[in-house]
């Protein structure tokens, strides 16, 4: 057999760079170094590489695919291996875009490693570079006594794993599930100390009470200077309560995949005047290309990145870059309202896009078809949107092309807020939906909730009623 030696380099600088690699032999078999860290998730298998690898290959055609994050074009190269000898190949990766140069920095806010991961430290050291993430947030969680590998990391900023350009944090996913739906899941980042309990209810044991509510965890994290992100469990009963009472900093969507229910909830929250930036993560491992890009106003640090996230200067994506300006202002901004807004959408994408949609108060105001046009990969679209008062505008992009995780490409910006951000024509219906939902949840808690003392039940019901009153007031004023 021959030896294949590959060195991966940045085409512009010539520097050796980590990446993930797919090698397919002439017989169609994926091969990898015996000690390599393997990609987790759907699609083609890859191994993580620190920039150089060596493999034994049989005679014939060998296919090599190299990927690094989403800002480098995937490299596909075929070579022919002899019966024996050494084949050396330089694998040059070309950036199709450099968003950090424009002060947009990618992050993954939601990562765990399961109990079968035997080398969490090595995986976490490679993760930010291979996936080209400026910020990487791994988090502890609890489900019974399962010894998740990511739970071994200490809470807080991880100096040993971070560099000036790659910031790594260990946060916490505070959770509650139950047979009646549960309160939901919330991600806590930038913590100094563990927020207890990590889980409650049947995630702990069959006898653990449905107490305390997640809002307590939100408050605890906030007192530490932490950031609170509702994550991937849009049906959680406590989501509208935590949002309505101002306890959330962002809302994770596309986490780890598209779920209509979460977008419906997010749009309704925005229609209630609750300003929640879009964020995202991948949940179990980096099992997708999902990332949230955050625009920083200062030099990149974890603090400046979190501040940009709180301010709503974000878009979420698994590849395409998507920008929005309304009257010259970007996501997170608040602008004065007139009868018409000038909207400019810009996009760039390695994979072709099919459609761009401008979303106004939760509905598509206008759309642009891009299929099989030059604009499918790069374009600018200026359009005027008629307004009927306060509200919000965001933009989203779709493509049928799939990345190596076999996900269709997608992106969505956070909103620009018009006036107060509260769309009078939409708020009544959105508020009624949440008010009714909280009433139904309260009845379930009263009937099926498990508590150690009556005082716990009453405390949770009081909290839910506080949230209900937020939406009942909106419904009364705008119904």
Short mmCIF file of C-alpha atoms in Angstrom, two decimals:
data_model
loop_
_atom_site.label_atom_id
_atom_site.label_comp_id
_atom_site.label_asym_id
_atom_site.label_seq_id
_atom_site.Cartn_x
_atom_site.Cartn_y
_atom_site.Cartn_z
CA UNK A 1 0.00 0.00 0.00
CA UNK A 2 1.01 3.61 -0.49
CA UNK A 3 1.30 6.32 2.13
CA UNK A 4 -0.83 9.42 1.70
CA UNK A 5 0.48 12.51 3.47
CA UNK A 6 -1.74 15.58 3.43
CA UNK A 7 -0.97 19.08 4.65
CA UNK A 8 -3.84 21.56 4.88
CA UNK A 9 -3.02 25.20 4.33
CA UNK A 10 -4.78 28.52 4.05
CA UNK A 11 -4.37 29.46 0.39
CA UNK A 12 -3.75 33.16 1.08
CA UNK A 13 -1.31 32.92 4.00
CA UNK A 14 0.18 29.48 3.42
CA UNK A 15 -0.27 28.75 7.15
CA UNK A 16 -1.16 25.24 8.20
CA UNK A 17 -4.75 25.15 9.48
CA UNK A 18 -6.92 22.56 11.25
CA UNK A 19 -9.89 21.22 9.32
CA UNK A 20 -12.10 18.17 8.92
CA UNK A 21 -11.24 15.64 6.23
CA UNK A 22 -13.09 12.97 4.27
CA UNK A 23 -10.93 10.41 2.45
CA UNK A 24 -12.57 7.84 0.18
CA UNK A 25 -10.55 4.94 -1.25
CA UNK A 26 -10.89 3.53 -4.77
CA UNK A 27 -13.19 0.85 -3.35
CA UNK A 28 -15.50 3.49 -1.84
CA UNK A 29 -14.44 3.07 1.79
CA UNK A 30 -14.07 6.03 4.16
CA UNK A 31 -10.73 5.83 5.97
CA UNK A 32 -9.21 7.86 8.78
CA UNK A 33 -6.23 7.76 11.15
CA UNK A 34 -6.86 5.27 13.94
CA UNK A 35 -6.56 7.88 16.69
CA UNK A 36 -8.54 10.65 15.02
CA UNK A 37 -11.52 12.54 16.41
CA UNK A 38 -14.51 11.89 14.16
CA UNK A 39 -17.22 14.32 13.14
CA UNK A 40 -20.60 13.70 14.79
CA UNK A 41 -23.87 14.23 12.94
CA UNK A 42 -25.64 13.37 9.69
CA UNK A 43 -24.12 13.40 6.24
CA UNK A 44 -20.68 12.36 5.08
CA UNK A 45 -18.16 11.11 7.68
CA UNK A 46 -15.09 13.26 8.37
CA UNK A 47 -12.16 13.15 10.75
CA UNK A 48 -10.75 16.15 12.59
CA UNK A 49 -7.20 17.07 11.62
CA UNK A 50 -4.79 19.55 13.20
CA UNK A 51 -3.44 20.46 9.77
CA UNK A 52 -1.52 17.35 8.76
CA UNK A 53 -2.48 13.69 8.38
CA UNK A 54 -1.05 10.39 7.12
CA UNK A 55 -2.96 7.35 5.85
CA UNK A 56 -2.28 4.04 4.13
CA UNK A 57 -4.22 3.83 0.86
CA UNK A 58 -4.72 1.11 -1.73
CA UNK A 59 -3.83 1.58 -5.37
CA UNK A 60 -6.24 3.65 -7.44
CA UNK A 61 -8.27 6.84 -7.23
CA UNK A 62 -8.50 8.50 -3.84
CA UNK A 63 -11.03 11.26 -3.19
CA UNK A 64 -10.24 13.90 -0.55
CA UNK A 65 -12.71 16.48 0.74
CA UNK A 66 -11.52 19.12 3.21
CA UNK A 67 -13.77 21.57 5.04
CA UNK A 68 -13.12 24.28 7.61
CA UNK A 69 -16.13 26.03 9.09
CA UNK A 70 -18.41 27.74 6.60
CA UNK A 71 -16.27 30.64 5.35
CA UNK A 72 -13.88 28.41 3.40
CA UNK A 73 -14.97 26.76 0.17
CA UNK A 74 -14.95 22.96 0.57
CA UNK A 75 -11.98 21.47 -1.28
CA UNK A 76 -12.51 18.34 -3.36
CA UNK A 77 -9.38 16.77 -4.80
CA UNK A 78 -8.79 13.43 -6.50
CA UNK A 79 -5.38 11.77 -6.83
CA UNK A 80 -4.11 8.36 -7.91
CA UNK A 81 -2.19 6.24 -5.44
CA UNK A 82 0.50 3.82 -6.68
CA UNK A 83 0.94 0.28 -5.41
CA UNK A 84 3.49 1.54 -2.93
CA UNK A 85 5.48 4.66 -2.15
CA UNK A 86 4.53 8.03 -0.72
CA UNK A 87 2.05 10.52 -2.13
CA UNK A 88 2.31 13.99 -0.62
CA UNK A 89 -0.37 16.57 -1.29
CA UNK A 90 -0.84 20.20 -0.28
CA UNK A 91 -4.51 20.91 0.29
CA UNK A 92 -5.12 24.63 -0.14
CA UNK A 93 -8.30 26.05 1.37
CA UNK A 94 -9.70 29.26 -0.11
CA UNK A 95 -11.88 31.67 1.81
CA UNK A 96 -14.97 32.72 -0.10
CA UNK A 97 -15.71 35.31 2.62
CA UNK A 98 -13.99 36.71 5.73
CA UNK A 99 -16.71 37.96 8.04
CA UNK A 100 -14.49 38.67 11.07
CA UNK A 101 -12.73 41.25 8.89
CA UNK A 102 -16.11 43.02 8.84
CA UNK A 103 -16.55 42.64 12.64
CA UNK A 104 -19.01 39.74 12.33
CA UNK A 105 -17.91 36.81 14.51
CA UNK A 106 -19.43 33.30 14.50
CA UNK A 107 -20.36 31.38 17.63
CA UNK A 108 -22.10 28.20 18.73
CA UNK A 109 -24.02 28.76 21.98
CA UNK A 110 -25.18 25.20 22.70
CA UNK A 111 -22.84 22.18 22.74
CA UNK A 112 -22.73 19.03 24.88
CA UNK A 113 -20.71 15.79 24.65
CA UNK A 114 -22.44 12.56 25.64
CA UNK A 115 -21.26 9.86 28.03
CA UNK A 116 -19.64 7.89 25.20
CA UNK A 117 -17.17 10.65 24.31
CA UNK A 118 -13.82 9.38 25.58
CA UNK A 119 -11.63 12.37 24.64
CA UNK A 120 -13.60 15.54 25.42
CA UNK A 121 -10.53 17.71 26.01
CA UNK A 122 -9.00 16.89 22.65
CA UNK A 123 -12.32 17.34 20.85
CA UNK A 124 -12.89 20.70 22.50
CA UNK A 125 -9.38 21.89 21.63
CA UNK A 126 -10.00 21.09 17.95
CA UNK A 127 -13.63 22.23 17.79
CA UNK A 128 -13.15 26.04 17.54
CA UNK A 129 -10.47 25.77 14.84
CA UNK A 130 -11.97 22.98 12.75
CA UNK A 131 -15.37 24.65 12.78
CA UNK A 132 -13.89 28.18 12.55
CA UNK A 133 -15.82 29.51 15.55
CA UNK A 134 -14.88 32.72 17.30
CA UNK A 135 -16.89 31.71 20.36
CA UNK A 136 -17.64 28.17 21.48
CA UNK A 137 -19.96 27.49 24.42
CA UNK A 138 -20.01 24.03 25.88
CA UNK A 139 -22.46 23.47 28.70
CA UNK A 140 -23.13 21.08 31.54
CA UNK A 141 -26.55 19.46 31.95
CA UNK A 142 -28.27 16.76 33.98
CA UNK A 143 -30.50 13.86 33.07
CA UNK A 144 -30.56 11.39 35.92
CA UNK A 145 -27.07 10.20 36.77
CA UNK A 146 -25.75 9.99 33.19
CA UNK A 147 -22.06 10.99 33.26
CA UNK A 148 -21.98 13.30 30.25
CA UNK A 149 -18.41 13.92 29.12
CA UNK A 150 -18.91 17.68 28.88
CA UNK A 151 -19.90 17.80 32.56
CA UNK A 152 -16.27 17.35 33.55
CA UNK A 153 -15.40 20.90 32.50
CA UNK A 154 -15.54 23.64 35.15
CA UNK A 155 -18.09 26.43 34.85
CA UNK A 156 -16.74 29.70 33.47
CA UNK A 157 -14.44 31.12 30.83
CA UNK A 158 -11.97 28.43 29.78
CA UNK A 159 -8.54 30.05 29.69
CA UNK A 160 -6.75 26.80 28.80
CA UNK A 161 -8.88 26.35 25.67
CA UNK A 162 -9.11 29.98 24.53
CA UNK A 163 -6.92 32.19 22.38
CA UNK A 164 -7.27 35.83 21.33
CA UNK A 165 -9.33 34.76 18.32
CA UNK A 166 -11.08 31.68 19.75
CA UNK A 167 -13.00 32.19 22.99
CA UNK A 168 -14.34 29.14 24.84
CA UNK A 169 -16.84 29.19 27.71
CA UNK A 170 -18.44 26.47 29.83
CA UNK A 171 -22.01 27.37 30.69
CA UNK A 172 -25.06 25.48 31.87
CA UNK A 173 -28.32 24.25 30.38
CA UNK A 174 -30.93 24.52 33.13
CA UNK A 175 -33.80 22.16 32.29
CA UNK A 176 -37.20 20.76 33.17
CA UNK A 177 -39.23 18.11 31.38
CA UNK A 178 -42.35 16.28 32.50
CA UNK A 179 -45.26 14.25 31.22
CA UNK A 180 -47.26 17.47 30.87
CA UNK A 181 -44.65 19.19 28.71
CA UNK A 182 -42.40 20.78 31.26
CA UNK A 183 -41.11 24.29 31.80
CA UNK A 184 -38.49 24.01 29.01
CA UNK A 185 -34.74 24.50 28.69
CA UNK A 186 -32.66 27.64 29.13
CA UNK A 187 -28.97 28.21 28.36
CA UNK A 188 -26.86 30.18 30.85
CA UNK A 189 -23.52 31.58 29.65
CA UNK A 190 -20.75 33.74 31.12
CA UNK A 191 -21.28 32.31 34.60
CA UNK A 192 -18.94 32.55 37.57
CA UNK A 193 -20.65 29.79 39.55
CA UNK A 194 -22.95 26.84 38.99
CA UNK A 195 -26.65 27.72 39.06
CA UNK A 196 -28.46 25.07 41.09
CA UNK A 197 -30.37 22.94 40.51
CA UNK A 198 -29.12 22.10 37.02
CA UNK A 199 -32.33 20.16 36.37
CA UNK A 200 -35.55 19.56 38.21
CA UNK A 201 -38.47 17.12 38.03
CA UNK A 202 -38.20 13.81 36.19
CA UNK A 203 -34.88 14.81 34.61
CA UNK A 204 -33.45 14.21 38.09
CA UNK A 205 -35.59 11.33 39.40
CA UNK A 206 -39.14 10.07 39.56
CA UNK A 207 -39.51 11.81 42.93
CA UNK A 208 -37.88 15.18 42.30
CA UNK A 209 -40.34 18.09 42.51
CA UNK A 210 -41.21 20.35 39.57
CA UNK A 211 -39.42 23.12 41.39
CA UNK A 212 -37.85 25.65 41.22
CA UNK A 213 -39.05 27.29 37.98
CA UNK A 214 -36.50 28.17 35.32
CA UNK A 215 -37.06 31.88 35.96
CA UNK A 216 -35.14 31.42 39.22
CA UNK A 217 -32.16 30.13 37.22
CA UNK A 218 -32.45 33.12 34.89
CA UNK A 219 -32.35 35.50 37.85
CA UNK A 220 -29.37 33.72 39.41
CA UNK A 221 -27.42 33.86 36.14
CA UNK A 222 -28.22 37.54 35.71
CA UNK A 223 -26.92 38.37 39.22
CA UNK A 224 -23.59 36.82 38.14
CA UNK A 225 -23.43 38.97 35.02
CA UNK A 226 -24.45 35.98 32.90
CA UNK A 227 -26.49 35.86 29.73
CA UNK A 228 -29.73 33.88 29.37
CA UNK A 229 -30.80 32.21 26.12
CA UNK A 230 -33.99 30.20 25.73
CA UNK A 231 -32.93 27.12 23.79
CA UNK A 232 -34.49 24.62 21.38
CA UNK A 233 -37.54 23.74 23.45
CA UNK A 234 -40.06 26.23 22.12
CA UNK A 235 -42.95 24.28 23.60
CA UNK A 236 -41.62 24.75 27.11
CA UNK A 237 -44.42 26.19 29.25
CA UNK A 238 -42.18 28.80 30.83
CA UNK A 239 -40.85 30.33 27.61
CA UNK A 240 -43.49 33.08 27.27
CA UNK A 241 -43.33 33.76 31.01
CA UNK A 242 -39.56 34.20 31.12
CA UNK A 243 -39.75 36.35 27.97
CA UNK A 244 -42.69 38.44 29.17
CA UNK A 245 -41.05 39.13 32.53
CA UNK A 246 -37.83 40.27 30.83
CA UNK A 247 -35.60 37.42 31.96
CA UNK A 248 -34.18 36.40 28.55
CA UNK A 249 -31.38 37.93 26.48
CA UNK A 250 -31.84 35.91 23.27
CA UNK A 251 -33.81 33.04 21.75
CA UNK A 252 -32.10 30.02 20.19
CA UNK A 253 -33.66 28.94 16.89
CA UNK A 254 -32.62 26.32 14.34
CA UNK A 255 -31.18 24.50 17.35
CA UNK A 256 -30.27 21.91 16.17
CA UNK A 257 -32.71 22.01 13.22
CA UNK A 258 -35.68 23.93 11.85
CA UNK A 259 -38.82 23.64 14.00
CA UNK A 260 -41.79 25.72 12.89
CA UNK A 261 -43.17 25.90 16.42
CA UNK A 262 -40.13 27.81 17.64
CA UNK A 263 -40.33 30.40 14.87
CA UNK A 264 -44.06 30.81 15.50
CA UNK A 265 -43.36 31.45 19.20
CA UNK A 266 -40.49 33.82 18.45
CA UNK A 267 -42.53 35.84 15.96
CA UNK A 268 -45.43 36.06 18.45
CA UNK A 269 -43.08 37.24 21.19
CA UNK A 270 -41.75 39.92 18.87
CA UNK A 271 -45.35 40.86 18.06
CA UNK A 272 -45.89 41.40 21.79
CA UNK A 273 -43.08 43.96 21.77
CA UNK A 274 -40.59 41.62 23.44
CA UNK A 275 -37.18 42.20 21.88
CA UNK A 276 -35.35 38.89 21.63
CA UNK A 277 -32.34 38.54 19.30
CA UNK A 278 -31.95 35.37 17.25
CA UNK A 279 -29.24 32.97 18.37
CA UNK A 280 -28.48 29.31 17.63
CA UNK A 281 -26.37 26.28 18.46
CA UNK A 282 -26.08 22.60 17.60
CA UNK A 283 -26.95 20.87 20.93
CA UNK A 284 -25.30 17.42 20.95
CA UNK A 285 -21.78 17.95 19.62
CA UNK A 286 -21.14 20.23 16.68
CA UNK A 287 -23.56 18.13 14.64
CA UNK A 288 -24.39 20.86 12.11
CA UNK A 289 -22.94 24.05 10.67
CA UNK A 290 -25.34 26.17 12.76
CA UNK A 291 -23.81 29.39 14.01
CA UNK A 292 -24.86 32.83 15.16
CA UNK A 293 -22.88 35.75 13.77
CA UNK A 294 -22.59 38.70 16.11
CA UNK A 295 -21.38 42.14 15.10
CA UNK A 296 -19.12 43.74 17.68
CA UNK A 297 -18.50 47.46 17.96
CA UNK A 298 -15.15 47.03 19.72
CA UNK A 299 -12.20 44.68 19.36
CA UNK A 300 -13.39 41.08 19.54
CA UNK A 301 -13.55 39.63 23.03
CA UNK A 302 -16.05 37.29 24.61
CA UNK A 303 -17.52 40.27 26.48
CA UNK A 304 -17.92 42.36 23.32
CA UNK A 305 -19.43 39.36 21.51
CA UNK A 306 -22.00 38.83 24.28
CA UNK A 307 -22.80 42.53 24.28
CA UNK A 308 -23.46 42.41 20.53
CA UNK A 309 -25.70 39.38 21.06
CA UNK A 310 -27.70 41.17 23.75
CA UNK A 311 -28.02 44.22 21.50
CA UNK A 312 -29.49 42.07 18.70
CA UNK A 313 -26.75 42.64 16.12
CA UNK A 314 -27.02 39.05 14.88
CA UNK A 315 -27.95 36.67 12.13
CA UNK A 316 -28.15 32.88 12.37
CA UNK A 317 -27.03 30.60 9.58
CA UNK A 318 -25.56 27.28 8.54
CA UNK A 319 -23.55 28.94 5.80
CA UNK A 320 -25.01 31.95 3.97
CA UNK A 321 -24.11 35.47 5.08
CA UNK A 322 -27.18 37.68 5.33
CA UNK A 323 -27.38 41.40 6.10
CA UNK A 324 -30.32 43.71 6.64
CA UNK A 325 -30.63 47.48 6.69
CA UNK A 326 -33.85 49.36 7.33
CA UNK A 327 -33.47 53.08 6.72
CA UNK A 328 -29.72 52.50 6.95
CA UNK A 329 -29.84 50.73 10.34
CA UNK A 330 -28.99 47.08 11.01
CA UNK A 331 -30.47 44.37 13.26
CA UNK A 332 -31.07 45.42 16.85
CA UNK A 333 -31.58 49.06 15.94
CA UNK A 334 -34.71 51.09 16.62
CA UNK A 335 -35.85 53.57 13.99
CA UNK A 336 -38.56 56.20 13.74
CA UNK A 337 -41.73 55.13 11.96
CA UNK A 338 -43.17 56.65 8.81
CA UNK A 339 -45.59 55.17 6.27
CA UNK A 340 -42.84 53.37 4.38
CA UNK A 341 -39.46 51.82 5.17
CA UNK A 342 -36.53 51.51 2.79
CA UNK A 343 -35.13 47.98 3.17
CA UNK A 344 -31.80 46.80 1.76
CA UNK A 345 -30.90 43.10 1.88
CA UNK A 346 -27.46 41.78 1.02
CA UNK A 347 -26.33 38.18 0.85
CA UNK A 348 -23.38 36.02 -0.05
CA UNK A 349 -23.33 32.24 -0.05
CA UNK A 350 -21.03 29.45 -1.16
CA UNK A 351 -24.05 27.25 -1.86
CA UNK A 352 -26.79 28.72 -4.09
CA UNK A 353 -29.84 30.26 -2.44
CA UNK A 354 -33.35 29.93 -3.82
CA UNK A 355 -35.33 32.61 -2.05
CA UNK A 356 -35.02 35.74 0.09
CA UNK A 357 -37.97 36.85 2.21
CA UNK A 358 -38.56 40.11 4.07
CA UNK A 359 -40.57 39.36 7.22
CA UNK A 360 -42.69 42.19 8.60
CA UNK A 361 -44.45 41.58 11.92
CA UNK A 362 -44.25 37.81 11.41
CA UNK A 363 -45.55 37.70 7.83
CA UNK A 364 -43.73 37.72 4.51
CA UNK A 365 -44.01 41.25 3.15
CA UNK A 366 -42.11 40.54 -0.07
CA UNK A 367 -39.95 37.79 -1.55
CA UNK A 368 -37.33 37.43 -4.25
CA UNK A 369 -36.78 34.21 -6.18
CA UNK A 370 -33.12 33.47 -6.93
CA UNK A 371 -33.16 29.97 -8.37
CA UNK A 372 -30.65 29.45 -11.19
CA UNK A 373 -29.58 33.08 -11.32
CA UNK A 374 -26.24 34.73 -10.67
CA UNK A 375 -27.82 36.34 -7.62
CA UNK A 376 -28.25 32.94 -6.00
CA UNK A 377 -24.75 33.33 -4.53
CA UNK A 378 -24.42 37.08 -4.12
CA UNK A 379 -26.73 40.00 -4.44
CA UNK A 380 -28.30 43.20 -3.19
CA UNK A 381 -32.03 43.83 -3.08
CA UNK A 382 -33.57 47.20 -2.27
CA UNK A 383 -37.30 47.28 -1.60
CA UNK A 384 -39.79 49.55 0.11
CA UNK A 385 -42.12 48.07 2.72
CA UNK A 386 -45.40 49.82 3.49
CA UNK A 387 -45.92 50.36 7.21
CA UNK A 388 -49.02 50.80 9.32
CA UNK A 389 -47.29 51.87 12.50
CA UNK A 390 -44.80 50.34 14.90
CA UNK A 391 -43.47 46.80 14.49
CA UNK A 392 -40.37 45.02 13.28
CA UNK A 393 -38.65 43.82 10.11
CA UNK A 394 -36.26 40.90 9.62
CA UNK A 395 -35.07 38.91 6.63
CA UNK A 396 -34.52 35.21 5.98
CA UNK A 397 -32.98 33.14 3.19
CA UNK A 398 -33.56 29.59 2.00
CA UNK A 399 -31.76 27.23 -0.36
CA UNK A 400 -32.39 23.66 -1.48
CA UNK A 401 -28.64 22.99 -1.73
CA UNK A 402 -27.33 20.87 1.16
CA UNK A 403 -24.06 21.05 3.03
CA UNK A 404 -22.01 18.04 4.14
CA UNK A 405 -24.34 17.61 7.16
CA UNK A 406 -27.14 17.19 4.58
CA UNK A 407 -28.94 20.25 5.90
CA UNK A 408 -30.54 22.66 3.45
CA UNK A 409 -28.88 26.06 3.64
CA UNK A 410 -30.65 28.77 5.60
CA UNK A 411 -30.17 32.11 7.35
CA UNK A 412 -32.29 34.57 9.37
CA UNK A 413 -31.47 38.00 10.80
CA UNK A 414 -32.58 39.50 14.05
CA UNK A 415 -35.13 42.31 13.66
CA UNK A 416 -34.86 46.03 13.16
CA UNK A 417 -37.51 47.60 15.41
CA UNK A 418 -39.92 50.22 14.11
CA UNK A 419 -40.82 52.74 16.79
CA UNK A 420 -41.78 50.84 19.94
CA UNK A 421 -41.51 47.55 18.06
CA UNK A 422 -45.12 46.73 19.00
CA UNK A 423 -47.33 46.06 15.93
CA UNK A 424 -50.81 47.17 16.98
CA UNK A 425 -52.57 44.98 14.41
CA UNK A 426 -50.77 41.81 15.59
CA UNK A 427 -50.28 42.19 19.32
CA UNK A 428 -53.83 41.27 20.38
CA UNK A 429 -53.82 37.85 18.72
CA UNK A 430 -50.27 37.07 19.85
CA UNK A 431 -50.99 38.09 23.43
CA UNK A 432 -54.22 36.07 23.49
CA UNK A 433 -52.31 32.99 22.34
CA UNK A 434 -49.80 33.29 25.18
CA UNK A 435 -52.45 34.19 27.76
CA UNK A 436 -54.48 31.12 26.89
CA UNK A 437 -51.38 28.93 26.83
CA UNK A 438 -50.29 30.10 30.29
CA UNK A 439 -53.78 29.45 31.67
CA UNK A 440 -53.70 25.91 30.28
CA UNK A 441 -50.19 25.39 31.69
CA UNK A 442 -51.30 26.65 35.10
CA UNK A 443 -54.17 24.18 35.13
CA UNK A 444 -51.75 21.35 34.31
CA UNK A 445 -49.42 22.41 37.11
CA UNK A 446 -52.34 22.60 39.54
CA UNK A 447 -53.53 19.15 38.53
CA UNK A 448 -50.38 17.16 37.70
CA UNK A 449 -47.43 19.09 39.15
CA UNK A 450 -45.32 17.34 41.76
CA UNK A 451 -44.12 19.43 44.66
CA UNK A 452 -42.60 18.83 48.07
CA UNK A 453 -44.77 21.49 49.69
CA UNK A 454 -47.87 23.49 48.83
CA UNK A 455 -45.76 26.65 49.02
CA UNK A 456 -43.70 25.47 46.01
CA UNK A 457 -46.84 24.93 43.92
CA UNK A 458 -48.23 28.32 44.91
CA UNK A 459 -44.94 30.03 44.08
CA UNK A 460 -44.87 28.52 40.59
CA UNK A 461 -48.53 29.34 39.98
CA UNK A 462 -47.92 32.91 41.18
CA UNK A 463 -45.04 33.25 38.71
CA UNK A 464 -47.17 31.90 35.88
CA UNK A 465 -49.92 34.35 36.79
CA UNK A 466 -47.42 37.22 36.64
CA UNK A 467 -46.59 36.15 33.10
CA UNK A 468 -50.27 35.73 32.25
CA UNK A 469 -50.99 39.28 33.40
CA UNK A 470 -48.34 40.67 31.02
CA UNK A 471 -50.18 39.21 28.05
CA UNK A 472 -53.67 39.81 29.43
CA UNK A 473 -52.83 43.50 29.69
CA UNK A 474 -51.57 43.59 26.09
CA UNK A 475 -54.65 41.70 24.94
CA UNK A 476 -56.97 44.11 26.73
CA UNK A 477 -55.20 47.19 25.36
CA UNK A 478 -54.91 45.94 21.78
CA UNK A 479 -57.51 43.17 21.42
#
